[in-house]
């Protein structure tokens, strides 16, 4: 194989994005793990449930880009901790909806300011214009992937 055909994976965009995502997720984990004993999956599920009325496991899988077994396990664990409860959908008796309990909502309200503060520190070296550009580029890249 000639040198020009060798892929330097460390400069390959998909690799860079995954590596960065892992670093950011791992660094952020202390906010919800140390403060509340939550796993990454539990934090993501709890956050999505709070933002969706009549949330279903399928919706959470799609929104959080997580597999069904991980989401199901996180839901079960959050239900055991009394942060979530499962109920029958008010309009579709065959469907189960996931709702946040008062305890879960209180925990979310406790963690949200810390999460936002952590994000602010992460981005403090960026100007406001750079932050806007970053968000636009991430959105544009995401839309590009969705088209495939």
Short mmCIF file of N, CA and C in Angstrom, two decimals:
data_model
loop_
_atom_site.label_atom_id
_atom_site.label_comp_id
_atom_site.label_asym_id
_atom_site.label_seq_id
_atom_site.Cartn_x
_atom_site.Cartn_y
_atom_site.Cartn_z
N UNK A 1 0.85 -1.17 0.00
CA UNK A 1 0.00 0.00 0.00
C UNK A 1 0.90 1.24 0.00
N UNK A 2 0.60 2.18 -0.87
CA UNK A 2 1.42 3.38 -0.94
C UNK A 2 1.10 4.30 0.23
N UNK A 3 2.03 5.18 0.53
CA UNK A 3 1.87 6.11 1.67
C UNK A 3 0.63 6.98 1.52
N UNK A 4 0.30 7.37 0.29
CA UNK A 4 -0.83 8.27 0.07
C UNK A 4 -2.18 7.60 0.39
N UNK A 5 -2.21 6.28 0.42
CA UNK A 5 -3.46 5.56 0.70
C UNK A 5 -3.63 5.20 2.17
N UNK A 6 -2.64 5.49 3.00
CA UNK A 6 -2.72 5.16 4.42
C UNK A 6 -3.56 6.22 5.13
N UNK A 7 -4.49 5.76 5.91
CA UNK A 7 -5.36 6.66 6.67
C UNK A 7 -4.74 6.91 8.04
N UNK A 8 -4.46 8.16 8.33
CA UNK A 8 -4.01 8.52 9.68
C UNK A 8 -5.28 8.73 10.51
N UNK A 9 -5.66 7.70 11.23
CA UNK A 9 -6.94 7.72 11.94
C UNK A 9 -7.04 8.88 12.94
N UNK A 10 -5.92 9.31 13.48
CA UNK A 10 -5.97 10.40 14.45
C UNK A 10 -6.42 11.72 13.81
N UNK A 11 -6.37 11.82 12.49
CA UNK A 11 -6.84 13.01 11.79
C UNK A 11 -8.15 12.78 11.03
N UNK A 12 -8.71 11.59 11.18
CA UNK A 12 -9.96 11.22 10.51
C UNK A 12 -11.12 11.78 11.33
N UNK A 13 -11.96 12.60 10.72
CA UNK A 13 -13.01 13.31 11.44
C UNK A 13 -13.90 12.41 12.30
N UNK A 14 -14.43 11.29 11.78
CA UNK A 14 -15.26 10.44 12.66
C UNK A 14 -14.52 9.99 13.92
N UNK A 15 -13.26 9.64 13.78
CA UNK A 15 -12.47 9.24 14.95
C UNK A 15 -12.31 10.42 15.91
N UNK A 16 -12.00 11.59 15.38
CA UNK A 16 -11.81 12.76 16.23
C UNK A 16 -13.08 13.11 17.00
N UNK A 17 -14.23 12.99 16.33
CA UNK A 17 -15.50 13.30 16.98
C UNK A 17 -15.82 12.31 18.10
N UNK A 18 -15.59 11.03 17.85
CA UNK A 18 -15.83 10.01 18.88
C UNK A 18 -14.88 10.21 20.06
N UNK A 19 -13.60 10.45 19.75
CA UNK A 19 -12.62 10.66 20.82
C UNK A 19 -12.99 11.88 21.66
N UNK A 20 -13.38 12.96 21.00
CA UNK A 20 -13.77 14.17 21.72
C UNK A 20 -15.04 13.93 22.54
N UNK A 21 -16.01 13.26 21.95
CA UNK A 21 -17.25 12.96 22.67
C UNK A 21 -16.97 12.15 23.94
N UNK A 22 -16.11 11.17 23.82
CA UNK A 22 -15.76 10.33 24.97
C UNK A 22 -15.07 11.16 26.04
N UNK A 23 -14.13 12.01 25.63
CA UNK A 23 -13.42 12.85 26.60
C UNK A 23 -14.38 13.80 27.32
N UNK A 24 -15.27 14.43 26.57
CA UNK A 24 -16.22 15.37 27.15
C UNK A 24 -17.18 14.63 28.07
N UNK A 25 -17.72 13.50 27.62
CA UNK A 25 -18.65 12.72 28.45
C UNK A 25 -18.00 12.24 29.74
N UNK A 26 -16.78 11.75 29.62
CA UNK A 26 -16.07 11.27 30.81
C UNK A 26 -15.78 12.41 31.78
N UNK A 27 -15.41 13.56 31.26
CA UNK A 27 -15.12 14.72 32.12
C UNK A 27 -16.39 15.23 32.79
N UNK A 28 -17.50 15.19 32.08
CA UNK A 28 -18.77 15.68 32.63
C UNK A 28 -19.38 14.70 33.62
N UNK A 29 -19.02 13.44 33.52
CA UNK A 29 -19.63 12.39 34.35
C UNK A 29 -19.57 12.69 35.84
N UNK A 30 -18.54 13.38 36.29
CA UNK A 30 -18.44 13.63 37.73
C UNK A 30 -19.61 14.45 38.25
N UNK A 31 -20.21 15.27 37.40
CA UNK A 31 -21.33 16.10 37.84
C UNK A 31 -22.49 15.22 38.30
N UNK A 32 -22.90 14.26 37.49
CA UNK A 32 -24.05 13.44 37.87
C UNK A 32 -23.67 12.18 38.65
N UNK A 33 -22.43 11.70 38.50
CA UNK A 33 -22.06 10.48 39.24
C UNK A 33 -21.72 10.81 40.69
N UNK A 34 -20.90 11.82 40.90
CA UNK A 34 -20.52 12.16 42.28
C UNK A 34 -21.66 12.82 43.04
N UNK A 35 -22.42 13.64 42.35
CA UNK A 35 -23.51 14.37 43.01
C UNK A 35 -24.72 13.48 43.29
N UNK A 36 -24.99 12.53 42.37
CA UNK A 36 -26.23 11.79 42.49
C UNK A 36 -26.10 10.28 42.31
N UNK A 37 -24.90 9.79 42.04
CA UNK A 37 -24.72 8.36 41.85
C UNK A 37 -25.35 7.83 40.57
N UNK A 38 -25.52 8.68 39.57
CA UNK A 38 -26.11 8.26 38.32
C UNK A 38 -25.05 7.85 37.31
N UNK A 39 -25.42 6.94 36.43
CA UNK A 39 -24.57 6.59 35.31
C UNK A 39 -24.87 7.55 34.16
N UNK A 40 -24.04 7.50 33.12
CA UNK A 40 -24.28 8.34 31.95
C UNK A 40 -25.66 8.04 31.36
N UNK A 41 -25.98 6.77 31.21
CA UNK A 41 -27.27 6.39 30.63
C UNK A 41 -28.43 6.90 31.48
N UNK A 42 -28.31 6.77 32.80
CA UNK A 42 -29.38 7.24 33.69
C UNK A 42 -29.57 8.75 33.58
N UNK A 43 -28.47 9.50 33.54
CA UNK A 43 -28.56 10.96 33.40
C UNK A 43 -29.24 11.33 32.09
N UNK A 44 -28.85 10.68 31.01
CA UNK A 44 -29.42 10.99 29.71
C UNK A 44 -30.90 10.64 29.66
N UNK A 45 -31.27 9.49 30.21
CA UNK A 45 -32.68 9.09 30.21
C UNK A 45 -33.49 10.07 31.05
N UNK A 46 -33.03 10.37 32.25
CA UNK A 46 -33.75 11.31 33.13
C UNK A 46 -33.93 12.66 32.44
N UNK A 47 -32.90 13.17 31.82
CA UNK A 47 -32.97 14.46 31.14
C UNK A 47 -33.98 14.44 30.00
N UNK A 48 -33.99 13.37 29.23
CA UNK A 48 -34.94 13.29 28.11
C UNK A 48 -36.38 13.13 28.62
N UNK A 49 -36.57 12.34 29.65
CA UNK A 49 -37.93 12.15 30.18
C UNK A 49 -38.50 13.49 30.64
N UNK A 50 -37.69 14.30 31.27
CA UNK A 50 -38.16 15.60 31.76
C UNK A 50 -38.55 16.53 30.60
N UNK A 51 -37.90 16.34 29.46
CA UNK A 51 -38.15 17.22 28.31
C UNK A 51 -39.23 16.73 27.36
N UNK A 52 -39.81 15.56 27.61
CA UNK A 52 -40.83 15.00 26.72
C UNK A 52 -42.09 14.68 27.50
N UNK A 53 -43.21 15.15 27.03
CA UNK A 53 -44.48 14.75 27.65
C UNK A 53 -44.84 13.38 27.11
N UNK A 54 -45.26 12.49 27.97
CA UNK A 54 -45.61 11.12 27.60
C UNK A 54 -44.44 10.40 26.92
N UNK A 55 -43.29 10.43 27.54
CA UNK A 55 -42.09 9.80 26.98
C UNK A 55 -42.24 8.29 26.94
N UNK A 56 -41.75 7.71 25.85
CA UNK A 56 -41.70 6.26 25.74
C UNK A 56 -40.23 5.84 25.62
N UNK A 57 -39.96 4.59 25.91
CA UNK A 57 -38.59 4.08 25.80
C UNK A 57 -38.09 4.23 24.37
N UNK A 58 -38.96 3.98 23.41
CA UNK A 58 -38.57 4.11 22.00
C UNK A 58 -38.14 5.54 21.67
N UNK A 59 -38.89 6.52 22.14
CA UNK A 59 -38.53 7.93 21.91
C UNK A 59 -37.17 8.25 22.52
N UNK A 60 -36.94 7.76 23.72
CA UNK A 60 -35.68 8.04 24.40
C UNK A 60 -34.53 7.40 23.64
N UNK A 61 -34.71 6.19 23.16
CA UNK A 61 -33.67 5.53 22.36
C UNK A 61 -33.30 6.40 21.15
N UNK A 62 -34.31 6.91 20.47
CA UNK A 62 -34.06 7.72 19.28
C UNK A 62 -33.41 9.05 19.62
N UNK A 63 -33.92 9.73 20.62
CA UNK A 63 -33.39 11.05 20.98
C UNK A 63 -31.98 10.98 21.56
N UNK A 64 -31.74 9.98 22.39
CA UNK A 64 -30.44 9.86 23.06
C UNK A 64 -29.44 9.06 22.25
N UNK A 65 -29.89 8.50 21.14
CA UNK A 65 -29.05 7.66 20.29
C UNK A 65 -28.41 6.53 21.12
N UNK A 66 -29.28 5.85 21.86
CA UNK A 66 -28.84 4.75 22.72
C UNK A 66 -29.63 3.50 22.36
N UNK A 67 -29.02 2.34 22.58
CA UNK A 67 -29.71 1.09 22.24
C UNK A 67 -30.79 0.78 23.28
N UNK A 68 -31.72 -0.06 22.84
CA UNK A 68 -32.90 -0.38 23.64
C UNK A 68 -32.55 -1.00 25.00
N UNK A 69 -31.58 -1.89 25.03
CA UNK A 69 -31.25 -2.56 26.30
C UNK A 69 -30.65 -1.59 27.31
N UNK A 70 -29.82 -0.65 26.84
CA UNK A 70 -29.23 0.35 27.73
C UNK A 70 -30.30 1.26 28.31
N UNK A 71 -31.21 1.70 27.44
CA UNK A 71 -32.30 2.58 27.89
C UNK A 71 -33.22 1.82 28.86
N UNK A 72 -33.57 0.60 28.53
CA UNK A 72 -34.45 -0.20 29.42
C UNK A 72 -33.82 -0.40 30.79
N UNK A 73 -32.53 -0.71 30.81
CA UNK A 73 -31.82 -0.91 32.07
C UNK A 73 -31.80 0.40 32.88
N UNK A 74 -31.52 1.52 32.22
CA UNK A 74 -31.48 2.81 32.92
C UNK A 74 -32.86 3.18 33.47
N UNK A 75 -33.89 2.93 32.69
CA UNK A 75 -35.26 3.21 33.15
C UNK A 75 -35.56 2.38 34.40
N UNK A 76 -35.25 1.09 34.34
CA UNK A 76 -35.51 0.21 35.48
C UNK A 76 -34.75 0.69 36.74
N UNK A 77 -33.48 1.06 36.55
CA UNK A 77 -32.67 1.53 37.69
C UNK A 77 -33.22 2.85 38.25
N UNK A 78 -33.63 3.75 37.37
CA UNK A 78 -34.18 5.03 37.83
C UNK A 78 -35.54 4.83 38.50
N UNK A 79 -36.28 3.85 38.04
CA UNK A 79 -37.56 3.52 38.68
C UNK A 79 -37.30 2.95 40.09
N UNK A 80 -36.29 2.09 40.22
CA UNK A 80 -35.93 1.53 41.52
C UNK A 80 -35.47 2.62 42.49
N UNK A 81 -34.80 3.63 41.97
CA UNK A 81 -34.35 4.75 42.81
C UNK A 81 -35.48 5.76 43.06
N UNK A 82 -36.63 5.50 42.47
CA UNK A 82 -37.83 6.34 42.61
C UNK A 82 -37.68 7.70 41.95
N UNK A 83 -36.89 7.76 40.89
CA UNK A 83 -36.76 8.99 40.11
C UNK A 83 -37.71 9.00 38.91
N UNK A 84 -38.13 7.81 38.49
CA UNK A 84 -39.09 7.66 37.39
C UNK A 84 -40.18 6.70 37.81
N UNK A 85 -41.32 6.82 37.11
CA UNK A 85 -42.40 5.84 37.28
C UNK A 85 -42.98 5.55 35.90
N UNK A 86 -43.49 4.33 35.76
CA UNK A 86 -44.10 3.90 34.51
C UNK A 86 -45.61 3.91 34.67
N UNK A 87 -46.28 4.48 33.67
CA UNK A 87 -47.74 4.56 33.71
C UNK A 87 -48.31 4.19 32.35
N UNK A 88 -49.59 3.90 32.36
CA UNK A 88 -50.30 3.63 31.11
C UNK A 88 -50.51 4.96 30.39
N UNK A 89 -50.28 4.97 29.08
CA UNK A 89 -50.49 6.17 28.27
C UNK A 89 -51.96 6.57 28.38
N UNK A 90 -52.25 7.86 28.60
CA UNK A 90 -53.65 8.27 28.78
C UNK A 90 -54.52 8.09 27.53
N UNK A 91 -53.89 8.08 26.35
CA UNK A 91 -54.66 7.96 25.11
C UNK A 91 -54.52 6.60 24.43
N UNK A 92 -53.45 5.87 24.74
CA UNK A 92 -53.21 4.56 24.13
C UNK A 92 -52.98 3.55 25.26
N UNK A 93 -54.00 2.80 25.58
CA UNK A 93 -53.95 1.89 26.73
C UNK A 93 -52.91 0.78 26.58
N UNK A 94 -52.41 0.55 25.36
CA UNK A 94 -51.39 -0.48 25.15
C UNK A 94 -49.97 0.05 25.41
N UNK A 95 -49.84 1.37 25.45
CA UNK A 95 -48.51 1.98 25.57
C UNK A 95 -48.19 2.35 27.02
N UNK A 96 -46.91 2.27 27.34
CA UNK A 96 -46.41 2.67 28.65
C UNK A 96 -45.64 3.97 28.49
N UNK A 97 -45.91 4.91 29.36
CA UNK A 97 -45.17 6.17 29.34
C UNK A 97 -44.31 6.27 30.60
N UNK A 98 -43.22 6.97 30.45
CA UNK A 98 -42.27 7.14 31.54
C UNK A 98 -42.40 8.57 32.03
N UNK A 99 -42.59 8.71 33.32
CA UNK A 99 -42.73 10.04 33.90
C UNK A 99 -41.73 10.22 35.03
N UNK A 100 -41.34 11.45 35.21
CA UNK A 100 -40.42 11.79 36.28
C UNK A 100 -41.21 11.97 37.57
N UNK A 101 -40.69 11.45 38.65
CA UNK A 101 -41.31 11.64 39.97
C UNK A 101 -40.86 12.99 40.52
N UNK A 102 -41.45 13.41 41.61
CA UNK A 102 -41.02 14.65 42.26
C UNK A 102 -39.56 14.54 42.69
N UNK A 103 -39.17 13.35 43.19
CA UNK A 103 -37.77 13.14 43.59
C UNK A 103 -36.83 13.28 42.38
N UNK A 104 -37.25 12.72 41.25
CA UNK A 104 -36.45 12.81 40.04
C UNK A 104 -36.33 14.23 39.54
N UNK A 105 -37.44 14.96 39.60
CA UNK A 105 -37.42 16.35 39.16
C UNK A 105 -36.57 17.20 40.10
N UNK A 106 -36.64 16.95 41.40
CA UNK A 106 -35.80 17.67 42.36
C UNK A 106 -34.31 17.41 42.09
N UNK A 107 -33.98 16.16 41.80
CA UNK A 107 -32.60 15.83 41.47
C UNK A 107 -32.16 16.56 40.20
N UNK A 108 -33.01 16.55 39.20
CA UNK A 108 -32.70 17.24 37.94
C UNK A 108 -32.47 18.73 38.18
N UNK A 109 -33.33 19.35 39.00
CA UNK A 109 -33.18 20.78 39.31
C UNK A 109 -31.89 21.04 40.08
N UNK A 110 -31.45 20.08 40.88
CA UNK A 110 -30.19 20.20 41.62
C UNK A 110 -28.99 20.09 40.68
N UNK A 111 -29.07 19.19 39.69
CA UNK A 111 -27.94 18.93 38.80
C UNK A 111 -27.84 19.92 37.63
N UNK A 112 -28.96 20.44 37.18
CA UNK A 112 -28.96 21.30 35.99
C UNK A 112 -28.05 22.52 36.12
N UNK A 113 -28.10 23.29 37.20
CA UNK A 113 -27.19 24.43 37.29
C UNK A 113 -25.72 24.01 37.27
N UNK A 114 -25.42 22.86 37.87
CA UNK A 114 -24.04 22.37 37.87
C UNK A 114 -23.62 21.94 36.47
N UNK A 115 -24.55 21.35 35.72
CA UNK A 115 -24.26 20.96 34.34
C UNK A 115 -24.02 22.18 33.48
N UNK A 116 -24.84 23.20 33.64
CA UNK A 116 -24.68 24.43 32.86
C UNK A 116 -23.39 25.16 33.22
N UNK A 117 -23.05 25.14 34.49
CA UNK A 117 -21.79 25.75 34.93
C UNK A 117 -20.61 24.99 34.33
N UNK A 118 -20.68 23.67 34.32
CA UNK A 118 -19.62 22.84 33.75
C UNK A 118 -19.45 23.16 32.26
N UNK A 119 -20.58 23.28 31.56
CA UNK A 119 -20.53 23.61 30.12
C UNK A 119 -19.91 24.99 29.91
N UNK A 120 -20.25 25.92 30.76
CA UNK A 120 -19.70 27.28 30.65
C UNK A 120 -18.19 27.27 30.82
N UNK A 121 -17.69 26.52 31.78
CA UNK A 121 -16.25 26.40 31.99
C UNK A 121 -15.59 25.73 30.79
N UNK A 122 -16.22 24.70 30.26
CA UNK A 122 -15.68 24.00 29.09
C UNK A 122 -15.50 24.96 27.91
N UNK A 123 -16.44 25.87 27.75
CA UNK A 123 -16.42 26.77 26.59
C UNK A 123 -15.85 28.15 26.88
N UNK A 124 -15.26 28.34 28.05
CA UNK A 124 -14.81 29.69 28.43
C UNK A 124 -13.70 30.25 27.54
N UNK A 125 -12.97 29.40 26.85
CA UNK A 125 -11.91 29.90 25.97
C UNK A 125 -12.45 30.32 24.60
N UNK A 126 -13.74 30.12 24.37
CA UNK A 126 -14.38 30.50 23.11
C UNK A 126 -15.05 31.87 23.25
N UNK A 127 -14.97 32.66 22.19
CA UNK A 127 -15.74 33.91 22.15
C UNK A 127 -17.20 33.55 21.89
N UNK A 128 -18.10 34.52 22.08
CA UNK A 128 -19.51 34.26 21.81
C UNK A 128 -19.72 33.87 20.35
N UNK A 129 -19.00 34.53 19.46
CA UNK A 129 -19.09 34.21 18.03
C UNK A 129 -18.62 32.79 17.74
N UNK A 130 -17.54 32.39 18.40
CA UNK A 130 -17.03 31.02 18.21
C UNK A 130 -18.02 29.99 18.74
N UNK A 131 -18.65 30.30 19.88
CA UNK A 131 -19.67 29.38 20.43
C UNK A 131 -20.82 29.22 19.45
N UNK A 132 -21.29 30.34 18.89
CA UNK A 132 -22.38 30.28 17.90
C UNK A 132 -21.95 29.48 16.68
N UNK A 133 -20.74 29.73 16.21
CA UNK A 133 -20.24 29.01 15.04
C UNK A 133 -20.14 27.52 15.33
N UNK A 134 -19.62 27.16 16.49
CA UNK A 134 -19.50 25.76 16.87
C UNK A 134 -20.87 25.08 16.85
N UNK A 135 -21.86 25.71 17.47
CA UNK A 135 -23.21 25.13 17.50
C UNK A 135 -23.78 24.97 16.10
N UNK A 136 -23.56 25.96 15.25
CA UNK A 136 -24.05 25.88 13.87
C UNK A 136 -23.35 24.77 13.10
N UNK A 137 -22.06 24.64 13.28
CA UNK A 137 -21.31 23.59 12.58
C UNK A 137 -21.72 22.20 13.05
N UNK A 138 -21.92 22.04 14.34
CA UNK A 138 -22.37 20.75 14.87
C UNK A 138 -23.74 20.41 14.29
N UNK A 139 -24.63 21.39 14.26
CA UNK A 139 -25.97 21.17 13.70
C UNK A 139 -25.89 20.81 12.22
N UNK A 140 -25.06 21.53 11.48
CA UNK A 140 -24.91 21.27 10.05
C UNK A 140 -24.33 19.88 9.80
N UNK A 141 -23.35 19.50 10.58
CA UNK A 141 -22.74 18.17 10.46
C UNK A 141 -23.76 17.08 10.79
N UNK A 142 -24.55 17.30 11.81
CA UNK A 142 -25.59 16.36 12.20
C UNK A 142 -26.63 16.20 11.08
N UNK A 143 -27.03 17.29 10.48
CA UNK A 143 -27.99 17.24 9.36
C UNK A 143 -27.38 16.49 8.17
N UNK A 144 -26.10 16.69 7.95
CA UNK A 144 -25.42 16.00 6.85
C UNK A 144 -25.43 14.49 7.07
N UNK A 145 -25.19 14.07 8.30
CA UNK A 145 -25.21 12.64 8.62
C UNK A 145 -26.62 12.08 8.48
N UNK A 146 -27.62 12.86 8.91
CA UNK A 146 -29.02 12.41 8.82
C UNK A 146 -29.47 12.18 7.39
N UNK A 147 -28.87 12.88 6.44
CA UNK A 147 -29.24 12.73 5.03
C UNK A 147 -28.77 11.40 4.46
N UNK A 148 -27.75 10.82 5.05
CA UNK A 148 -27.18 9.56 4.51
C UNK A 148 -28.05 8.38 4.78
#
